[in-house]
PDB file of C-alpha atoms in Angstrom:
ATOM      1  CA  UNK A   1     160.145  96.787 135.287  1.00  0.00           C
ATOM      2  CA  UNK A   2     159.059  93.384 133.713  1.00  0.00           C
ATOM      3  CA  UNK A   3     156.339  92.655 136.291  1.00  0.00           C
ATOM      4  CA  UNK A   4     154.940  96.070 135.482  1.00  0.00           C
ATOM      5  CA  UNK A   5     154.759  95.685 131.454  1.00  0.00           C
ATOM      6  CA  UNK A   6     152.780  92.204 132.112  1.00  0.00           C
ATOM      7  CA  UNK A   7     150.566  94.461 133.757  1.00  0.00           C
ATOM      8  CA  UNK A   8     150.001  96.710 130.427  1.00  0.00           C
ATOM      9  CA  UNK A   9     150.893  94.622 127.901  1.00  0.00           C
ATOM     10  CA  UNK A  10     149.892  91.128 127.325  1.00  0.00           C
ATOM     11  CA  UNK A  11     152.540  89.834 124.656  1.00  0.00           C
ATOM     12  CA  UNK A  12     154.416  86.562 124.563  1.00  0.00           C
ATOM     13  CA  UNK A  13     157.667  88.459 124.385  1.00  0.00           C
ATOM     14  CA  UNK A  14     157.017  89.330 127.913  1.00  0.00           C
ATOM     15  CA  UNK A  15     156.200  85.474 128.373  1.00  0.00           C
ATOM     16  CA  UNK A  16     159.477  83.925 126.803  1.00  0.00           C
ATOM     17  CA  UNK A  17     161.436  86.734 128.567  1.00  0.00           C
ATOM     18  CA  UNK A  18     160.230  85.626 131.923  1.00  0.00           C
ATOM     19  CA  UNK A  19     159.899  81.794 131.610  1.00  0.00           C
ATOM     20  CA  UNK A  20     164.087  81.896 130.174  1.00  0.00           C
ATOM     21  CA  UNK A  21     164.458  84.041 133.032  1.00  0.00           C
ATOM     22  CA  UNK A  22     164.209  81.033 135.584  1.00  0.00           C
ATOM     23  CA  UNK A  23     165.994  78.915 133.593  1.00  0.00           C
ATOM     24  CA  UNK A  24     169.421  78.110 131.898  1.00  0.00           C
ATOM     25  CA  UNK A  25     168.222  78.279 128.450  1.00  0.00           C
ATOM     26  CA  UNK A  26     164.719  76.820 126.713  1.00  0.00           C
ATOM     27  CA  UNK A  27     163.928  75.338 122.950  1.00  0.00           C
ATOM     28  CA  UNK A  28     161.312  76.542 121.412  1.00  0.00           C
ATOM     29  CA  UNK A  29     159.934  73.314 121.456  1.00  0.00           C
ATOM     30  CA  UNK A  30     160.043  73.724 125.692  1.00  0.00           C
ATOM     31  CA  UNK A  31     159.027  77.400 125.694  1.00  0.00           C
ATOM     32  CA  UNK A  32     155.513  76.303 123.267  1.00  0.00           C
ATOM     33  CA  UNK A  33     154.519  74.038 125.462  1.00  0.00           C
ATOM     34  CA  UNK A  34     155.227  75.559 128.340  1.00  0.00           C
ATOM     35  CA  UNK A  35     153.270  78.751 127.040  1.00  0.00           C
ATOM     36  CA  UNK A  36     150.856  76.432 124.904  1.00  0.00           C
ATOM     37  CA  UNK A  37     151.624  78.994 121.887  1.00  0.00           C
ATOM     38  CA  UNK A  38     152.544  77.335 118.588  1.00  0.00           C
ATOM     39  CA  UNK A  39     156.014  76.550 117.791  1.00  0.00           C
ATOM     40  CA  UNK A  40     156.501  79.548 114.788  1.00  0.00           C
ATOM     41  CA  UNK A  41     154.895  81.592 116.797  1.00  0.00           C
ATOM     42  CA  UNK A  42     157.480  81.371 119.760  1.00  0.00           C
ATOM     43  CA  UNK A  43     159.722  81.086 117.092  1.00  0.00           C
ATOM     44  CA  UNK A  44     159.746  84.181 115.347  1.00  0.00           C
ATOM     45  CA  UNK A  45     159.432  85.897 118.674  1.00  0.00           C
ATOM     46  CA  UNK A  46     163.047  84.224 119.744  1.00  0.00           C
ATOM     47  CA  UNK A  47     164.586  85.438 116.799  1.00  0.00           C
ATOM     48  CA  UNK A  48     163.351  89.205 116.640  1.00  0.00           C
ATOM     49  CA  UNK A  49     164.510  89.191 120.543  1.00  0.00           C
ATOM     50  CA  UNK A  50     167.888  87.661 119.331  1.00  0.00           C
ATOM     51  CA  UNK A  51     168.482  90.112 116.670  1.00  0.00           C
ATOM     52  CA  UNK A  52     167.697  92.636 119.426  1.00  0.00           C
ATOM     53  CA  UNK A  53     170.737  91.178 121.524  1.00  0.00           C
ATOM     54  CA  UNK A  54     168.072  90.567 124.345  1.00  0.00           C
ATOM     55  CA  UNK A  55     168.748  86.512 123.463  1.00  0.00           C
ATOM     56  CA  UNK A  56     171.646  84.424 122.409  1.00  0.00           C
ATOM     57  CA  UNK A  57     172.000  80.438 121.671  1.00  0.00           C
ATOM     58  CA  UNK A  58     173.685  77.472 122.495  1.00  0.00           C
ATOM     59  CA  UNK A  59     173.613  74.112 121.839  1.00  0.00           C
ATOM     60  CA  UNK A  60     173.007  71.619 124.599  1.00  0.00           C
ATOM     61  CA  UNK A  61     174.307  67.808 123.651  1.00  0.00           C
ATOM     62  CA  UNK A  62     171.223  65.209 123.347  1.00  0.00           C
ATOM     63  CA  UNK A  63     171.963  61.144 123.554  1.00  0.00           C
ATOM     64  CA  UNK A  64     171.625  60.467 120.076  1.00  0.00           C
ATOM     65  CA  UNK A  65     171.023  62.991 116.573  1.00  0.00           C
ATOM     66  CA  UNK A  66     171.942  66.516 116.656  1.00  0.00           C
ATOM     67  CA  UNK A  67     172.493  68.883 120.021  1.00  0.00           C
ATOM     68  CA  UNK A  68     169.645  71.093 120.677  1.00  0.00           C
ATOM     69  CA  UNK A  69     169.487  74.479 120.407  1.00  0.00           C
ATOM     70  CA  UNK A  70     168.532  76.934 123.568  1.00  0.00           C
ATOM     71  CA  UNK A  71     168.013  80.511 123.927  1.00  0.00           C
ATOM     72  CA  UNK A  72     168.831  82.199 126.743  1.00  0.00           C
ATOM     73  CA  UNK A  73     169.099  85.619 128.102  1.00  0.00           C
ATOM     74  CA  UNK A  74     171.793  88.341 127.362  1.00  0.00           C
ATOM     75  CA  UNK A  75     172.721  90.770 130.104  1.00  0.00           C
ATOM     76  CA  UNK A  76     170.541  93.390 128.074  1.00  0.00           C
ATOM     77  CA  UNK A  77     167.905  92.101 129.375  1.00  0.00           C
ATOM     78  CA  UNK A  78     168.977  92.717 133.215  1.00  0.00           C
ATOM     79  CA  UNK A  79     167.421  96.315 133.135  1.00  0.00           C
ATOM     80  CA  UNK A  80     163.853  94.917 132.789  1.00  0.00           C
ATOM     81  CA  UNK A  81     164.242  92.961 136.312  1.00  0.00           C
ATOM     82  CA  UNK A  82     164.572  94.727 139.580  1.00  0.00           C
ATOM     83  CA  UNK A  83     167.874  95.690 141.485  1.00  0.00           C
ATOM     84  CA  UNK A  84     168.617  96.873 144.765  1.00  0.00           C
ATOM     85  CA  UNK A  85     168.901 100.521 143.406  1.00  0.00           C
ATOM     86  CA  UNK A  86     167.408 103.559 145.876  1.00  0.00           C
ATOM     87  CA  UNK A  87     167.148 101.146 148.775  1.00  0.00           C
ATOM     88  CA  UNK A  88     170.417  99.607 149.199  1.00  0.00           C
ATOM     89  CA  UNK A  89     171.734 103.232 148.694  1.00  0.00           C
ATOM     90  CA  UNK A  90     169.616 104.501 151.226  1.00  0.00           C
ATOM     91  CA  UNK A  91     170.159 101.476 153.649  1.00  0.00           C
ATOM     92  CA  UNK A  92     174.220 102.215 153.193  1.00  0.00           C
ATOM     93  CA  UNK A  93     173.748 105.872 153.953  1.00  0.00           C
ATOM     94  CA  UNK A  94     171.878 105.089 157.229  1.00  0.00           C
ATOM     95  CA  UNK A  95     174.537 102.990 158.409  1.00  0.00           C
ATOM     96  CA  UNK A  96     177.162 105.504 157.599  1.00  0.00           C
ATOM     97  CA  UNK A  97     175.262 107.736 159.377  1.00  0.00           C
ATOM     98  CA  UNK A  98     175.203 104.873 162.234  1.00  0.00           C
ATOM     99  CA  UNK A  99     178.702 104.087 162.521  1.00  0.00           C
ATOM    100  CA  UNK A 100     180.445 107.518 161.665  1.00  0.00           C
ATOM    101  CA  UNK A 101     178.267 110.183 162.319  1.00  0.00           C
ATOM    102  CA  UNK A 102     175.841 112.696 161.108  1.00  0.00           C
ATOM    103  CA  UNK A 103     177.648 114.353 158.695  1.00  0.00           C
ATOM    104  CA  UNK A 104     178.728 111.076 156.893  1.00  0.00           C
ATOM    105  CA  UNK A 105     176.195 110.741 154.539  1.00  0.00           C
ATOM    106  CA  UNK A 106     176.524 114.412 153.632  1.00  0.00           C
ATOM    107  CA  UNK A 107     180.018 114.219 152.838  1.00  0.00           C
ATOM    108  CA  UNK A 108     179.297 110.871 150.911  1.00  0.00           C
ATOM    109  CA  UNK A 109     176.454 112.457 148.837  1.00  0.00           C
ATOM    110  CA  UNK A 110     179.112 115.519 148.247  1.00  0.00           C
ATOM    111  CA  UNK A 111     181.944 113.755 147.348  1.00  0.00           C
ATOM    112  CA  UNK A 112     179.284 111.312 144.883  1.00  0.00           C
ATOM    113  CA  UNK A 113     178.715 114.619 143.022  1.00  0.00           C
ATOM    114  CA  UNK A 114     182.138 116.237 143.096  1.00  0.00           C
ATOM    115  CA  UNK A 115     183.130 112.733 141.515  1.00  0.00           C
ATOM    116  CA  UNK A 116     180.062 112.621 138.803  1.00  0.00           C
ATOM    117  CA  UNK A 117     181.525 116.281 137.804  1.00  0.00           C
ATOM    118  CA  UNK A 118     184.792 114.825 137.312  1.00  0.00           C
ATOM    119  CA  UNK A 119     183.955 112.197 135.341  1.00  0.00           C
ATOM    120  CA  UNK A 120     181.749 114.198 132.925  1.00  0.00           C
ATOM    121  CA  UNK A 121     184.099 117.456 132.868  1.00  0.00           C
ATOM    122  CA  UNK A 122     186.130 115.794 129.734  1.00  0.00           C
ATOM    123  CA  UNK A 123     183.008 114.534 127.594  1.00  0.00           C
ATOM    124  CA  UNK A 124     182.407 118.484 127.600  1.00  0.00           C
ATOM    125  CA  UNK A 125     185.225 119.649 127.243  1.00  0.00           C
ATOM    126  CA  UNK A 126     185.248 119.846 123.306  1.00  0.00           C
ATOM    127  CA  UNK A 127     181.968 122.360 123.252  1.00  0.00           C
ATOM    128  CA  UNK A 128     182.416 125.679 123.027  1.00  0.00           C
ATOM    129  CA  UNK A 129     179.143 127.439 123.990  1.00  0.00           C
ATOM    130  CA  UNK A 130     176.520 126.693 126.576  1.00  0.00           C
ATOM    131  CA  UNK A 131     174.518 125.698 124.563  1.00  0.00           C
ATOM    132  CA  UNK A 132     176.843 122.880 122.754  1.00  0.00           C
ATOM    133  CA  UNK A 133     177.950 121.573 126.601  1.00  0.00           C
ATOM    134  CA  UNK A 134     174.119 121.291 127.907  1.00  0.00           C
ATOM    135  CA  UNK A 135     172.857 119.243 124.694  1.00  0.00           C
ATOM    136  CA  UNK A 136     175.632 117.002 125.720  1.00  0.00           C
ATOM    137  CA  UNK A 137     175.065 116.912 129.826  1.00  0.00           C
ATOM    138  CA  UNK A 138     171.250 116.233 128.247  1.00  0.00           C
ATOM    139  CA  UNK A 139     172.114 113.211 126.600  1.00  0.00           C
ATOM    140  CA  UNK A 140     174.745 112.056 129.363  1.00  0.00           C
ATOM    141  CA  UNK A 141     171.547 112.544 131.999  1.00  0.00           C
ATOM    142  CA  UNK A 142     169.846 110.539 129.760  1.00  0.00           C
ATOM    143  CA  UNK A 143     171.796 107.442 129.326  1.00  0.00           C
ATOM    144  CA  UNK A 144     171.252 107.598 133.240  1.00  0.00           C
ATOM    145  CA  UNK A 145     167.441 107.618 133.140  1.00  0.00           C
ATOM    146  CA  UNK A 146     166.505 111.308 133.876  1.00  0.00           C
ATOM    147  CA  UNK A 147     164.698 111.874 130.704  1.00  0.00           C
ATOM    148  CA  UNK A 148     166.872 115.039 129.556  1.00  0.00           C
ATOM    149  CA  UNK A 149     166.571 117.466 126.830  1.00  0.00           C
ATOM    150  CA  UNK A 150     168.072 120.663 125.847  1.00  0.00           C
ATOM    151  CA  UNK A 151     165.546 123.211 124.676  1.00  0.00           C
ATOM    152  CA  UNK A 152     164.414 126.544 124.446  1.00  0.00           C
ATOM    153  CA  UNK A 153     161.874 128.093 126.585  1.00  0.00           C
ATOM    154  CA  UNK A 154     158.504 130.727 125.637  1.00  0.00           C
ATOM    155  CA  UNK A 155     161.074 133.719 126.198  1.00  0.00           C
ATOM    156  CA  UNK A 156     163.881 131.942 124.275  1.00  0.00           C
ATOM    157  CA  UNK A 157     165.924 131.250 127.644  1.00  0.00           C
ATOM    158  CA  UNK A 158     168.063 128.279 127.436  1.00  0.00           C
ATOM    159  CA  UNK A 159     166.765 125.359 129.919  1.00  0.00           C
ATOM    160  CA  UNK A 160     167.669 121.708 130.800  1.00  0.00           C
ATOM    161  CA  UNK A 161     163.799 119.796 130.922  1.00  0.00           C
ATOM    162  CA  UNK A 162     164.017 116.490 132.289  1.00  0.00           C
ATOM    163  CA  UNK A 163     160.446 113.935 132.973  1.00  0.00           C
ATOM    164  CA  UNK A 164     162.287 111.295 135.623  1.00  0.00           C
ATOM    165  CA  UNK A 165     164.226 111.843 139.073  1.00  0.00           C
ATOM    166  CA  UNK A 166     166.342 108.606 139.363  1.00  0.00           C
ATOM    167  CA  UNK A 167     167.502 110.165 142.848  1.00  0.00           C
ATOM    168  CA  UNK A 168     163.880 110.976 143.922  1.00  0.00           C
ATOM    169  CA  UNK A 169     163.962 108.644 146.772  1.00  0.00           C
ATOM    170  CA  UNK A 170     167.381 110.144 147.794  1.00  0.00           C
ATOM    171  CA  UNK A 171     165.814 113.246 147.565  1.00  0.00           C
ATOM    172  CA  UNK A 172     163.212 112.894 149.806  1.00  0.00           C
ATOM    173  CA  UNK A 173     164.975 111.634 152.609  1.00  0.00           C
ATOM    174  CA  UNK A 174     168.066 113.687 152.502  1.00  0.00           C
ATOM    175  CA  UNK A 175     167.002 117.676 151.069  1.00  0.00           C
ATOM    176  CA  UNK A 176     170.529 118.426 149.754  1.00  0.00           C
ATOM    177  CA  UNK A 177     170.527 115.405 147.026  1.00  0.00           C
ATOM    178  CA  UNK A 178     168.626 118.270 144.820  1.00  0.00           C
ATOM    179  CA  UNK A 179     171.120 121.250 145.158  1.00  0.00           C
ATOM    180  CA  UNK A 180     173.746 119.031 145.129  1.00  0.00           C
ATOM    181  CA  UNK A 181     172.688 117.873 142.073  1.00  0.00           C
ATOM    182  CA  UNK A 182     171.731 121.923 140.695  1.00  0.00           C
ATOM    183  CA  UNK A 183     175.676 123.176 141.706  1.00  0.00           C
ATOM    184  CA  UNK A 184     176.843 119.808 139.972  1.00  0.00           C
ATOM    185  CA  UNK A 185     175.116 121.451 136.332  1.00  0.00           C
ATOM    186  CA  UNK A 186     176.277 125.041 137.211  1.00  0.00           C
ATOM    187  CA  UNK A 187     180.013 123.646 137.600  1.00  0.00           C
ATOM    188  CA  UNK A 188     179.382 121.752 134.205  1.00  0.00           C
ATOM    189  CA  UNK A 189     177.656 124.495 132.025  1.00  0.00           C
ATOM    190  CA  UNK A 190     179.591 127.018 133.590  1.00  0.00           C
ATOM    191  CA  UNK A 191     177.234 129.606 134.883  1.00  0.00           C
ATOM    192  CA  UNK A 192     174.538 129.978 137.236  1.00  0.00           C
ATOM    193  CA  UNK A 193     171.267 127.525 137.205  1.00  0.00           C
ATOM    194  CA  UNK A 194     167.895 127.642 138.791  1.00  0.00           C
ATOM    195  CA  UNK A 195     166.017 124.503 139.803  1.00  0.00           C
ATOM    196  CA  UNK A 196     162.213 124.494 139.452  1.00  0.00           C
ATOM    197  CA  UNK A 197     159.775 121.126 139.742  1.00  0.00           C
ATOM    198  CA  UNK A 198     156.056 121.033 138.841  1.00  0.00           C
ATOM    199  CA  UNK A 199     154.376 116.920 139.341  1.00  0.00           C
ATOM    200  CA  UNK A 200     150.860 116.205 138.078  1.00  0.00           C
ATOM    201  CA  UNK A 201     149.797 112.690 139.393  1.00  0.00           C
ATOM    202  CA  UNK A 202     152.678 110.306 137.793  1.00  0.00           C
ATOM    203  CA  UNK A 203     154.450 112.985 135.502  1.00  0.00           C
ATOM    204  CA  UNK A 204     156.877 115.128 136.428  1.00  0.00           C
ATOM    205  CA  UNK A 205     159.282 118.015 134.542  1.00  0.00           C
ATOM    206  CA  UNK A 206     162.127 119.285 136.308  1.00  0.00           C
ATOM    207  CA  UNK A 207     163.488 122.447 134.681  1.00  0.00           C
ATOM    208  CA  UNK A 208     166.713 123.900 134.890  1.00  0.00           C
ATOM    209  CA  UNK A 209     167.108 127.351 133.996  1.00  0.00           C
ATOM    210  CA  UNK A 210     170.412 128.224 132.380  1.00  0.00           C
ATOM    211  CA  UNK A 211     171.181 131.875 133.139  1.00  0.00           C
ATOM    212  CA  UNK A 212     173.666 132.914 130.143  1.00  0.00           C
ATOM    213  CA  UNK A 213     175.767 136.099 130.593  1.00  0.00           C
ATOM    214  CA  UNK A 214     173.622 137.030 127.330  1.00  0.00           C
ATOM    215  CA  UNK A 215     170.761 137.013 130.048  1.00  0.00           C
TER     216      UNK A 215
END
């Protein structure tokens, strides 16, 4: 992600995040010349990162007067650099698929979802309507990056609207990922869902359709 905000932002946040990066810690003294930025400057940025929890400090021992102090990054900031993510996945499902068989990464991908289900089952457990459980799923689908809101459509139908596909990669090389994923909501919300997609250049809104026995 950070390579892609240098691209649309030009800030020295983006800077000091990268140059600490590739290091074990920098002064500000280290990080103004380095970025040839004036030392308040780089300052003030340090602290408003470190009051963000995307920087701590430490103090590294000099030969003679007091130790100096570093900043360095907090695991916060990990999200901003890339991981192995859709790829590895996708590399370890083809060599399932290698070594046991055709039907292993099916019965991987189920038993990823059967297990996600699981998991989530409890955090809904203490809603009592529909309604109550999907603002919840909506804001556990969130924390994982889909984008997820509960709302209310033009005929006042209860849907699930979400603007990101984490698993779109999945998707595309292996169809079931996206029902799958539709039966893992309908087990959740407890009734019937429909799954509809509409992508205009970058954007995308997947809807689910929560059919209520009211409907």
């Amino acid at each position: 992600m950070l390579p892609l905000l240098r691209e649309m932002l030009h800030s020295p946040v983006l800077d000091i995040v990268q140059r600490l990066k590739g290091s074990l810690g920098m002064s500000v003294n280290e990080l103004s010349a380095a970025m040839k930025m004036s030392y308040m400057g780089v300052k003030q940025h340090c602290v408003e990162l470190e009051k963000a929890g995307f920087l701590d400090t430490w103090r590294r021992p000099k030969g003679a007067g007091r130790p100096e102090k570093l900043y360095r990054l907090t695991s916060k900031a990990d999200a901003l650099f890339l991981c192995s993510g859709p790829a590895l996945t996708l590399d370890l499902l083809t060599t399932a698929e290698r070594v046991y068989g055709e039907t292993a990464p099916p019965k991987l991908l189920y038993t990823y979802f059967q297990a996600k289900a699981e998991a989530w089952t409890p955090k809904l457990a203490k809603a009592s309507t529909v309604e109550e459980r999907a603002k919840l799923l909506a804001k556990l689908r969130s924390a994982e990056g889909c984008l997820s809101a509960c709302e209310t459509d033009a005929h006042g139908h209860l849907v699930l609207v979400e603007h990101h596909r984490p698993l779109r990669a999945l998707a595309a090389r292996y169809d079931m990922v996206d029902e799958l994923e539709c039966e893992m909501i309908e087990r959740l919300l407890g009734c019937e869902v429909r799954r509809s997609v509409e992508e205009v250049s970058g954007l995308v809104r997947v809807t689910f359709q929560i059919k209520t026995t009211a409907q």
